[in-house]
CSV table of C-alpha atoms and ligand atoms in Angstrom, one decimal:
chain,number,residue,atom,x,y,z
A,22,UNK,CA,19.2,-23.8,-15.3
A,23,UNK,CA,21.2,-21.1,-14.1
A,24,UNK,CA,24.0,-21.6,-11.4
A,25,UNK,CA,22.7,-18.1,-9.3
A,26,UNK,CA,22.4,-19.1,-5.7
A,27,UNK,CA,18.7,-19.7,-5.0
A,28,UNK,CA,16.9,-16.5,-3.6
A,29,UNK,CA,15.2,-16.3,-0.3
A,30,UNK,CA,12.1,-14.4,-0.3
A,31,UNK,CA,9.7,-13.7,2.5
A,32,UNK,CA,6.1,-12.8,1.5
A,33,UNK,CA,4.2,-11.1,4.3
A,34,UNK,CA,0.6,-11.0,4.4
A,35,UNK,CA,-2.2,-10.5,6.6
A,36,UNK,CA,-1.3,-8.2,8.9
A,37,UNK,CA,-3.3,-5.1,11.7
A,38,UNK,CA,-5.4,-3.5,9.1
A,39,UNK,CA,-9.2,-3.8,7.9
A,40,UNK,CA,-7.8,-5.1,4.7
A,41,UNK,CA,-6.2,-8.4,6.5
A,42,UNK,CA,-8.5,-10.6,4.4
A,43,UNK,CA,-7.5,-9.0,1.1
A,44,UNK,CA,-4.1,-9.1,1.8
A,45,UNK,CA,-4.2,-12.7,2.3
A,46,UNK,CA,-5.6,-13.5,-1.1
A,47,UNK,CA,-2.8,-11.2,-2.4
A,48,UNK,CA,0.0,-12.7,-0.7
A,49,UNK,CA,-1.1,-16.3,-2.1
A,50,UNK,CA,-1.1,-15.0,-5.5
A,51,UNK,CA,2.3,-13.6,-5.2
A,52,UNK,CA,3.5,-16.8,-3.7
A,53,UNK,CA,2.1,-18.7,-6.7
A,54,UNK,CA,3.6,-16.5,-8.9
A,55,UNK,CA,6.7,-17.7,-8.0
A,56,UNK,CA,8.5,-20.5,-10.0
A,57,UNK,CA,9.1,-22.8,-7.0
A,58,UNK,CA,12.1,-24.3,-8.5
A,59,UNK,CA,14.1,-20.9,-8.6
A,60,UNK,CA,13.6,-19.7,-5.0
A,61,UNK,CA,12.6,-20.2,-1.8
A,62,UNK,CA,9.3,-18.3,-0.5
A,63,UNK,CA,9.1,-18.2,3.2
A,64,UNK,CA,5.7,-17.4,3.9
A,65,UNK,CA,5.3,-14.8,6.9
A,66,UNK,CA,1.6,-14.2,8.4
A,67,UNK,CA,0.6,-11.6,10.2
A,68,UNK,CA,-2.4,-11.9,12.7
A,69,UNK,CA,-5.1,-9.3,12.8
A,70,UNK,CA,-4.1,-8.8,16.0
A,71,UNK,CA,-0.5,-8.2,15.1
A,72,UNK,CA,1.4,-11.8,15.7
A,73,UNK,CA,4.0,-12.9,13.5
A,74,UNK,CA,3.8,-16.5,12.1
A,75,UNK,CA,5.8,-18.6,9.6
A,76,UNK,CA,5.6,-22.4,8.6
A,77,UNK,CA,4.7,-24.0,5.4
A,78,UNK,CA,1.0,-24.6,6.3
A,79,UNK,CA,0.7,-20.9,5.6
A,80,UNK,CA,1.4,-21.3,2.0
A,81,UNK,CA,-2.3,-23.2,1.7
A,82,UNK,CA,-5.0,-20.6,1.5
A,83,UNK,CA,-7.6,-23.3,3.1
A,84,UNK,CA,-5.9,-23.1,6.0
A,85,UNK,CA,-7.0,-19.7,6.7
A,86,UNK,CA,-10.6,-20.3,6.8
A,87,UNK,CA,-11.0,-19.6,10.1
A,88,UNK,CA,-8.6,-17.0,12.5
A,89,UNK,CA,-6.9,-20.0,14.2
A,90,UNK,CA,-3.7,-20.8,12.1
A,91,UNK,CA,-2.0,-21.8,15.0
A,92,UNK,CA,-3.4,-24.9,15.2
A,93,UNK,CA,-1.7,-26.2,11.8
A,94,UNK,CA,1.2,-28.3,12.1
A,95,UNK,CA,4.6,-26.5,11.8
A,96,UNK,CA,3.4,-23.0,12.7
A,97,UNK,CA,5.7,-21.4,14.3
A,98,UNK,CA,6.0,-17.8,15.8
A,99,UNK,CA,9.0,-15.4,14.4
A,100,UNK,CA,9.7,-11.8,14.5
A,101,UNK,CA,11.7,-9.8,11.7
A,102,UNK,CA,14.8,-8.5,13.5
A,103,UNK,CA,16.0,-4.9,13.3
A,104,UNK,CA,19.7,-6.0,13.8
A,105,UNK,CA,21.3,-6.1,10.7
A,106,UNK,CA,23.3,-8.9,11.8
A,107,UNK,CA,20.4,-11.5,11.7
A,108,UNK,CA,19.1,-10.1,8.0
A,109,UNK,CA,16.0,-11.7,8.7
A,110,UNK,CA,13.1,-13.9,10.9
A,111,UNK,CA,14.1,-14.8,13.9
A,112,UNK,CA,11.8,-18.1,14.4
A,113,UNK,CA,10.6,-18.9,17.9
A,114,UNK,CA,12.1,-16.0,19.7
A,115,UNK,CA,10.5,-16.9,23.2
A,116,UNK,CA,11.9,-20.9,22.8
A,117,UNK,CA,11.8,-22.5,26.5
A,118,UNK,CA,14.3,-24.9,27.6
A,119,UNK,CA,13.6,-27.6,25.1
A,120,UNK,CA,13.8,-25.8,21.8
A,121,UNK,CA,15.9,-23.5,20.5
A,122,UNK,CA,15.1,-20.0,18.5
A,123,UNK,CA,16.7,-20.0,15.0
A,124,UNK,CA,17.6,-17.2,12.4
A,125,UNK,CA,16.2,-17.8,9.1
A,126,UNK,CA,18.2,-14.8,6.6
A,127,UNK,CA,16.1,-13.4,3.7
A,128,UNK,CA,17.3,-12.1,0.6
A,129,UNK,CA,14.0,-10.0,-0.4
A,130,UNK,CA,11.1,-9.2,1.7
A,131,UNK,CA,7.9,-8.8,0.0
A,132,UNK,CA,5.1,-7.3,1.6
A,133,UNK,CA,1.7,-7.9,0.5
A,134,UNK,CA,-0.1,-6.0,2.9
A,135,UNK,CA,-3.1,-3.5,2.0
A,136,UNK,CA,-3.5,-0.4,4.7
A,137,UNK,CA,-2.5,0.1,8.1
A,138,UNK,CA,1.1,-0.8,9.5
A,139,UNK,CA,1.9,-2.4,5.9
A,140,UNK,CA,1.1,-0.1,3.4
A,141,UNK,CA,1.9,3.1,5.7
A,142,UNK,CA,5.5,3.4,5.8
A,143,UNK,CA,5.2,1.3,9.2
A,144,UNK,CA,6.7,-2.1,7.7
A,145,UNK,CA,9.0,-0.6,5.3
A,146,UNK,CA,10.9,1.0,8.3
A,147,UNK,CA,11.7,-2.0,10.0
A,148,UNK,CA,13.2,-3.1,6.4
A,149,UNK,CA,15.3,-0.5,6.3
A,150,UNK,CA,16.5,-1.0,10.2
A,151,UNK,CA,17.3,-4.5,9.4
A,152,UNK,CA,18.8,-3.1,5.9
A,153,UNK,CA,17.1,-6.2,3.9
A,154,UNK,CA,15.7,-5.0,0.0
A,155,UNK,CA,11.9,-5.0,-0.1
A,156,UNK,CA,9.8,-4.9,-2.6
A,157,UNK,CA,7.4,-1.3,-3.4
A,158,UNK,CA,7.6,2.1,-2.3
A,159,UNK,CA,10.0,3.5,0.9
A,160,UNK,CA,8.7,4.7,4.2
A,161,UNK,CA,8.5,8.4,3.0
A,162,UNK,CA,6.5,7.5,-0.3
A,163,UNK,CA,4.6,4.6,1.3
A,164,UNK,CA,3.4,6.9,4.1
A,165,UNK,CA,2.3,9.8,1.8
A,166,UNK,CA,0.3,7.6,-0.8
A,167,UNK,CA,-1.5,5.9,2.5
A,168,UNK,CA,-2.8,9.5,3.4
A,169,UNK,CA,-5.6,10.9,0.8
A,170,UNK,CA,-4.9,14.1,2.5
A,171,UNK,CA,-1.1,14.2,1.9
A,172,UNK,CA,-1.2,12.6,-1.2
A,173,UNK,CA,-3.4,15.5,-2.5
A,174,UNK,CA,-1.3,17.9,-0.9
A,175,UNK,CA,1.9,17.0,-2.9
A,176,UNK,CA,0.1,16.2,-5.9
A,177,UNK,CA,-1.3,19.6,-5.9
A,178,UNK,CA,2.2,20.8,-5.4
A,179,UNK,CA,3.5,18.8,-8.1
A,180,UNK,CA,0.9,20.3,-10.5
A,181,UNK,CA,-1.5,16.9,-11.0
A,182,UNK,CA,-4.9,17.5,-11.0
A,183,UNK,CA,-6.8,16.6,-7.8
A,184,UNK,CA,-9.7,17.5,-6.6
A,185,UNK,CA,-10.6,20.0,-4.1
A,186,UNK,CA,-11.2,18.9,-0.5
A,187,UNK,CA,-11.1,20.0,2.7
A,188,UNK,CA,-10.2,18.2,6.2
A,189,UNK,CA,-11.1,18.2,10.0
A,190,UNK,CA,-10.0,16.1,12.7
A,191,UNK,CA,-12.8,13.7,14.5
A,192,UNK,CA,-12.2,15.8,17.5
A,193,UNK,CA,-13.1,19.2,15.9
A,194,UNK,CA,-15.9,17.5,14.2
A,195,UNK,CA,-17.2,15.9,17.3
A,196,UNK,CA,-16.9,19.4,19.4
A,197,UNK,CA,-18.0,21.6,16.7
A,198,UNK,CA,-20.2,19.5,14.0
A,199,UNK,CA,-22.5,22.9,13.0
A,200,UNK,CA,-19.5,24.8,12.3
A,201,UNK,CA,-17.9,22.2,10.3
A,202,UNK,CA,-20.9,21.8,8.2
A,203,UNK,CA,-21.3,25.4,7.8
A,204,UNK,CA,-18.1,25.9,6.5
A,205,UNK,CA,-18.3,22.9,4.2
A,206,UNK,CA,-21.8,23.9,2.5
A,207,UNK,CA,-20.7,27.4,2.1
A,208,UNK,CA,-17.3,26.3,0.1
A,209,UNK,CA,-19.4,23.4,-1.8
A,210,UNK,CA,-22.1,22.0,-3.4
A,211,UNK,CA,-23.5,18.8,-2.6
A,212,UNK,CA,-23.1,15.6,-3.3
A,213,UNK,CA,-19.7,15.3,-1.5
A,214,UNK,CA,-17.3,12.5,-0.6
A,215,UNK,CA,-16.1,11.9,3.0
A,216,UNK,CA,-13.0,9.6,3.6
A,217,UNK,CA,-11.3,8.3,6.8
A,218,UNK,CA,-7.7,10.0,5.6
A,219,UNK,CA,-6.0,6.4,5.4
A,220,UNK,CA,-8.5,3.8,4.7
A,221,UNK,CA,-8.6,1.4,1.6
A,222,UNK,CA,-11.3,-0.6,-0.1
A,223,UNK,CA,-14.1,1.9,0.0
A,224,UNK,CA,-14.0,1.0,4.3
A,225,UNK,CA,-15.9,4.1,5.6
A,226,UNK,CA,-16.5,6.0,3.0
A,227,UNK,CA,-19.6,7.5,2.1
A,228,UNK,CA,-21.3,10.1,-0.2
A,229,UNK,CA,-23.7,12.6,1.0
A,230,UNK,CA,-26.2,14.3,-1.3
A,231,UNK,CA,-28.3,15.9,1.5
A,232,UNK,CA,-26.6,17.9,4.7
A,233,UNK,CA,-28.1,14.9,6.9
A,234,UNK,CA,-25.9,12.5,5.3
A,235,UNK,CA,-23.0,14.4,5.6
A,236,UNK,CA,-23.2,14.4,9.2
A,237,UNK,CA,-24.1,10.7,9.2
A,238,UNK,CA,-21.2,10.1,6.7
A,239,UNK,CA,-18.7,12.3,9.2
A,240,UNK,CA,-19.9,10.6,11.8
A,241,UNK,CA,-18.9,7.2,10.4
A,242,UNK,CA,-15.5,8.0,8.7
A,243,UNK,CA,-14.9,9.3,12.3
A,244,UNK,CA,-14.8,5.8,13.7
A,245,UNK,CA,-12.1,4.8,11.5
A,246,UNK,CA,-10.0,7.6,11.2
A,247,UNK,CA,-8.4,10.5,13.5
A,248,UNK,CA,-8.3,12.5,10.6
A,249,UNK,CA,-11.5,13.0,7.7
A,250,UNK,CA,-11.2,14.1,4.1
A,251,UNK,CA,-14.3,15.8,2.5
A,252,UNK,CA,-14.1,16.5,-1.3
A,253,UNK,CA,-16.8,17.0,-4.0
A,254,UNK,CA,-18.1,14.4,-5.7
A,255,UNK,CA,-17.5,13.8,-9.6
A,256,UNK,CA,-20.9,13.0,-10.9
A,257,UNK,CA,-21.4,11.5,-14.4
A,258,UNK,CA,-17.8,10.7,-14.2
A,259,UNK,CA,-16.0,7.1,-15.0
A,260,UNK,CA,-12.9,5.3,-13.0
A,261,UNK,CA,-10.0,4.7,-14.8
A,262,UNK,CA,-7.0,3.1,-13.3
A,263,UNK,CA,-3.2,2.9,-14.3
A,264,UNK,CA,-0.5,0.9,-13.1
A,265,UNK,CA,3.0,1.9,-13.0
A,266,UNK,CA,6.6,0.4,-12.6
A,267,UNK,CA,10.1,1.8,-11.9
A,268,UNK,CA,12.6,3.2,-9.8
A,269,UNK,CA,14.6,5.9,-10.3
A,270,UNK,CA,14.3,7.6,-13.7
A,271,UNK,CA,13.2,4.8,-15.4
A,272,UNK,CA,9.2,4.1,-15.5
A,273,UNK,CA,6.4,2.4,-17.4
A,274,UNK,CA,3.0,2.9,-17.4
A,275,UNK,CA,0.2,-0.5,-17.7
A,276,UNK,CA,-2.6,-0.3,-20.3
A,277,UNK,CA,-5.4,1.3,-18.8
A,278,UNK,CA,-8.6,-0.5,-17.0
A,279,UNK,CA,-12.4,1.0,-16.6
A,280,UNK,CA,-13.2,-1.1,-13.4
A,281,UNK,CA,-17.2,-0.7,-13.4
A,282,UNK,CA,-19.8,1.9,-15.3
A,283,UNK,CA,-21.1,5.4,-14.8
A,284,UNK,CA,-21.8,7.1,-11.3
A,285,UNK,CA,-21.3,3.8,-9.7
A,286,UNK,CA,-18.8,3.6,-6.9
A,287,UNK,CA,-17.3,0.3,-6.2
A,288,UNK,CA,-18.0,-1.0,-2.3
A,289,UNK,CA,-15.9,-3.4,-0.5
A,290,UNK,CA,-18.5,-6.3,-1.9
A,291,UNK,CA,-18.0,-5.3,-5.0
A,292,UNK,CA,-14.7,-5.4,-4.9
A,293,UNK,CA,-13.4,-8.7,-3.2
A,294,UNK,CA,-16.3,-10.9,-2.6
A,295,UNK,CA,-17.8,-11.2,-6.2
A,296,UNK,CA,-15.0,-13.6,-7.4
A,297,UNK,CA,-12.3,-15.7,-5.6
A,298,UNK,CA,-9.8,-14.1,-7.2
A,299,UNK,CA,-10.0,-10.3,-6.2
A,300,UNK,CA,-11.7,-8.5,-8.8
A,301,UNK,CA,-11.9,-11.0,-11.6
A,302,UNK,CA,-15.6,-11.4,-12.2
A,303,UNK,CA,-16.4,-7.5,-11.4
A,304,UNK,CA,-17.1,-5.6,-14.3
A,305,UNK,CA,-13.8,-4.4,-16.0
A,306,UNK,CA,-13.1,-3.0,-19.3
A,307,UNK,CA,-8.9,-3.1,-20.2
A,308,UNK,CA,-8.0,-1.4,-22.3
A,309,UNK,CA,-10.5,1.1,-21.2
A,310,UNK,CA,-12.7,2.5,-23.8
A,311,UNK,CA,-11.1,5.9,-24.0
A,312,UNK,CA,-9.5,7.7,-26.8
A,313,UNK,CA,-5.8,7.4,-27.6
A,314,UNK,CA,-5.2,11.2,-26.7
A,315,UNK,CA,-6.7,10.6,-23.1
A,316,UNK,CA,-5.0,7.7,-22.7
A,317,UNK,CA,-1.6,8.9,-22.8
A,318,UNK,CA,-2.0,12.0,-20.9
A,319,UNK,CA,-3.2,9.7,-18.1
A,320,UNK,CA,-0.1,7.6,-18.7
A,321,UNK,CA,2.1,10.8,-18.3
A,322,UNK,CA,-0.1,11.9,-15.5
A,323,UNK,CA,0.4,8.8,-13.8
A,324,UNK,CA,4.5,8.7,-14.3
A,325,UNK,CA,4.5,12.2,-12.9
A,326,UNK,CA,2.6,11.1,-9.9
A,327,UNK,CA,4.2,8.4,-9.5
A,328,UNK,CA,7.9,9.8,-9.2
A,329,UNK,CA,5.9,13.1,-7.0
A,330,UNK,CA,5.3,10.6,-4.0
A,331,UNK,CA,9.0,9.2,-4.6
A,332,UNK,CA,7.6,5.8,-6.0
A,333,UNK,CA,9.3,2.7,-6.7
A,334,UNK,CA,8.5,-0.8,-7.4
A,335,UNK,CA,4.8,-0.5,-8.6
A,336,UNK,CA,1.4,1.2,-7.9
A,337,UNK,CA,-1.7,1.6,-8.9
A,338,UNK,CA,-2.8,5.1,-9.7
A,339,UNK,CA,-6.9,5.9,-9.9
A,340,UNK,CA,-8.6,8.4,-11.6
A,341,UNK,CA,-12.0,10.3,-11.5
A,342,UNK,CA,-12.3,11.3,-15.3
A,343,UNK,CA,-15.0,13.2,-17.2
A,344,UNK,CA,-14.2,12.0,-20.6
A,345,UNK,CA,-16.4,14.1,-22.8
A,346,UNK,CA,-15.4,17.4,-21.1
A,347,UNK,CA,-11.2,16.0,-21.2
A,348,UNK,CA,-11.6,16.2,-17.4
A,349,UNK,CA,-9.3,13.7,-14.9
A,350,UNK,CA,-8.8,14.1,-11.2
A,351,UNK,CA,-6.4,11.6,-10.0
A,352,UNK,CA,-7.8,10.1,-6.8
A,353,UNK,CA,-5.5,8.0,-5.1
A,354,UNK,CA,-2.2,6.1,-5.4
A,355,UNK,CA,-2.3,2.5,-4.2
A,356,UNK,CA,1.3,1.5,-3.4
A,357,UNK,CA,0.4,-2.2,-3.0
A,358,UNK,CA,-2.6,-2.8,-5.5
A,359,UNK,CA,-4.8,-5.7,-5.1
A,360,UNK,CA,-3.7,-8.8,-7.2
A,361,UNK,CA,-0.5,-6.4,-8.0
A,362,UNK,CA,-2.8,-5.3,-10.9
A,363,UNK,CA,-1.3,-8.2,-12.6
A,364,UNK,CA,-4.5,-7.8,-14.9
A,365,UNK,CA,-3.2,-4.9,-16.4
A,366,UNK,CA,0.4,-5.5,-17.2
A,367,UNK,CA,-0.8,-8.8,-18.8
A,368,UNK,CA,-1.9,-6.8,-21.5
A,369,UNK,CA,1.2,-5.8,-22.6
A,370,UNK,CA,2.4,-9.6,-22.1
A,371,UNK,CA,3.9,-9.6,-18.8
A,372,UNK,CA,3.1,-12.8,-17.0
A,373,UNK,CA,2.4,-12.8,-13.0
A,374,UNK,CA,5.6,-14.0,-12.9
A,375,UNK,CA,7.6,-11.8,-14.9
A,376,UNK,CA,6.0,-9.3,-12.6
A,377,UNK,CA,6.9,-10.5,-9.3
A,378,UNK,CA,10.4,-11.4,-10.7
A,379,UNK,CA,10.4,-7.7,-11.9
A,380,UNK,CA,9.6,-6.3,-8.4
A,381,UNK,CA,12.5,-8.3,-6.7
A,382,UNK,CA,14.9,-6.9,-9.0
A,383,UNK,CA,13.7,-3.3,-8.6
A,384,UNK,CA,14.0,-4.0,-4.9
A,385,UNK,CA,17.3,-5.1,-5.0
A,386,UNK,CA,18.3,-2.4,-7.4
A,387,UNK,CA,16.6,0.1,-4.5
A,388,UNK,CA,18.5,-1.6,-1.9
A,389,UNK,CA,22.0,-1.3,-4.0
A,390,UNK,CA,21.0,2.1,-4.7
A,391,UNK,CA,20.7,3.3,-0.9
A,392,UNK,CA,24.5,1.6,-0.2
A,393,UNK,CA,25.7,4.2,-2.3
A,394,UNK,CA,24.7,6.7,0.9
A,395,UNK,CA,27.2,7.0,3.9
A,396,UNK,CA,26.0,5.8,7.4
A,397,UNK,CA,29.4,5.6,9.0
A,398,UNK,CA,30.7,9.2,9.3
A,399,UNK,CA,34.1,9.1,11.9
A,400,UNK,CA,34.5,11.9,14.5
A,401,UNK,CA,36.7,11.8,17.3
A,402,UNK,CA,33.5,13.7,19.1
A,403,UNK,CA,33.3,10.9,21.6
A,404,UNK,CA,36.8,11.2,22.6
A,405,UNK,CA,37.0,14.9,23.0
A,406,UNK,CA,33.8,14.4,25.0
A,407,UNK,CA,35.5,11.8,27.3
A,408,UNK,CA,38.5,13.8,27.6
A,409,UNK,CA,36.3,17.0,28.6
A,410,UNK,CA,33.2,16.0,30.2
A,411,UNK,CA,29.9,15.6,28.7
A,412,UNK,CA,29.3,19.4,29.4
A,413,UNK,CA,31.5,20.6,27.3
A,414,UNK,CA,30.9,17.9,24.3
A,415,UNK,CA,26.9,19.7,24.2
A,416,UNK,CA,28.1,22.8,22.9
A,417,UNK,CA,29.5,20.8,19.6
A,418,UNK,CA,25.9,20.9,17.9
B,8,ADP,N1,-14.6,12.6,-5.0
B,8,ADP,C1,-15.4,11.7,-5.5
B,8,ADP,N2,-16.1,11.8,-6.6
B,8,ADP,C2,-17.0,10.4,-7.4
B,8,ADP,N3,-16.9,9.5,-7.0
B,8,ADP,C3,-15.9,9.0,-5.9
B,8,ADP,C4,-15.1,10.4,-5.5
B,8,ADP,N4,-14.4,9.4,-4.2
B,8,ADP,C5,-14.7,8.3,-4.3
B,8,ADP,N5,-15.2,8.1,-5.2
B,8,ADP,C6,-15.7,6.5,-5.3
B,8,ADP,O1,-15.5,6.0,-4.1
B,8,ADP,C7,-14.7,4.6,-4.2
B,8,ADP,C8,-13.4,4.7,-3.2
B,8,ADP,O2,-13.0,5.6,-3.3
B,8,ADP,P1,-11.6,5.8,-3.0
B,8,ADP,O3,-11.0,7.2,-2.6
B,8,ADP,O4,-11.0,5.4,-3.9
B,8,ADP,O5,-11.1,4.9,-1.4
B,8,ADP,P2,-10.6,3.6,-1.4
B,8,ADP,O6,-9.2,3.9,-0.5
B,8,ADP,O7,-11.4,2.9,-0.6
B,8,ADP,O8,-10.6,2.6,-2.9
B,8,ADP,C9,-13.8,4.7,-5.6
B,8,ADP,O9,-13.5,4.1,-6.3
B,8,ADP,C10,-14.8,5.5,-6.8
B,8,ADP,O10,-15.9,5.2,-7.1
B,9,MG,MG1,-9.7,3.2,-4.2
C-alpha cells in the first residue's frame, strides 16, 4: 500500500434537474468504482428542490426509493462553502444550541449531475469560488455544451459539421406562432426536430413530420425552456457516440458505439428504464459497425470538438451519421455522460476504477494549471482613494 495521504472525494448527485434520477444512478456507479481502501468517499445528495445532504445512508441506492431521504439515520444537511478557508462542506450549517456545525474538508469534488444546475456551469462556478479541484468541464465549457444552440454556433465556427438550425424564444412563439411556422417552412423541409435548448435525456424533444406536429412540438418544448431549437431531421441515418478524455493538449478518443438501429430515436424510457444500470440492456454495438476510415474521422472530429468548447475531463460526443454518404453531423456534447461512458472505455481495457481515478487526476491537474494564473495583484489604489476621496479615484478606471 502506498503511503500517500487518503484523498477525500465528494461525489455529488441528484440535483435540481429533470435528470435527477439518472444522476442518482450515475453517482452510485461512481462511488462504487472507487476502491474504498484508497480514498474517503463523501456522498452529497442534492434534492429535487435543491437542498443539500450528506451522510453514510446516501451511499445505499435503496434509500432513494422514495423522496424522503431525510428519514434515514445520519443524514445531515450541508452546504458547499464558497469560502476558500473551509475548502469543503459545512455540515449542519444551521445547527442549534445543542449541536455544532462542522467543516468537512474536501480534496476533490466529483459532480455526477446531469443537466440544469449541475452540467451547465453553475455548480462549477461554486467549485471555482471554493478553490476546490473538480472533475469535468469548467464553467464556460459546461455552460456551452449544455446549450444546444450555443454548442452548434461555436462548433460551426470551429469548422465542425453540425446541422443547420433556427431558434426562437417562447415569447416569440406565443406572440407570433404563424410567423415562426412560416419562416421555418420557408427555410427547411419537414421532418424537423424541435428541442428545448438546454435539456437532456430526450425530455421535451419532438420530431415533426407535419405542420400540426411542428406546432405541437414547439408548444411542448416551450414548457421546458425559454429558447427552442429547430433543425432538420437526419433520416436514414444512424447514431454514433464517441467519448473523449483529456486536458490541455492531451486527449484520447474512445472506441465508438452505435446505440440503436435506423431511424429510431432514443426516448427517456429506452435510455434509462430498460435495465437497472443505465443503458446496459438497451441495444448498443461497441465498436460501432462502420468503416475504419469513418471511425477515425469521428474520433478526430470528437477531439477537435472537445477542444473547441474548452473541454476537460470527459465527454460523450454524439453524432447523426449517414455512413453510405460518408456524412456526419455532431449532435451534442454531454459533459457528464451517463455511466461516465464507462462501457466505451472498457473496450480499450480501462476499468471503471481506472476511469474515476484518471478523472480525479485530471481534476487535480486542471486545478494546478489554474494556479499558474495570478489572482492577487497589489496596487496602491485604495491608498490613493483614501487620500483623495472616492471622487478622485473614480476616474482611474
Ligand atoms: N436532427 C435530428 N435528426 C434525427 N434524429 C435526431 C435529430 N436530433 C435528435 N435526434 C434524435 O433524438 C434523440 C435526442 O436528441 P438529442 O439532441 O440527443 O437530445 P438529448 O440531449 O435529450 O439527448 C437523439 O438521440 C436522436 O435519436
Ligand atoms: Mg442525446
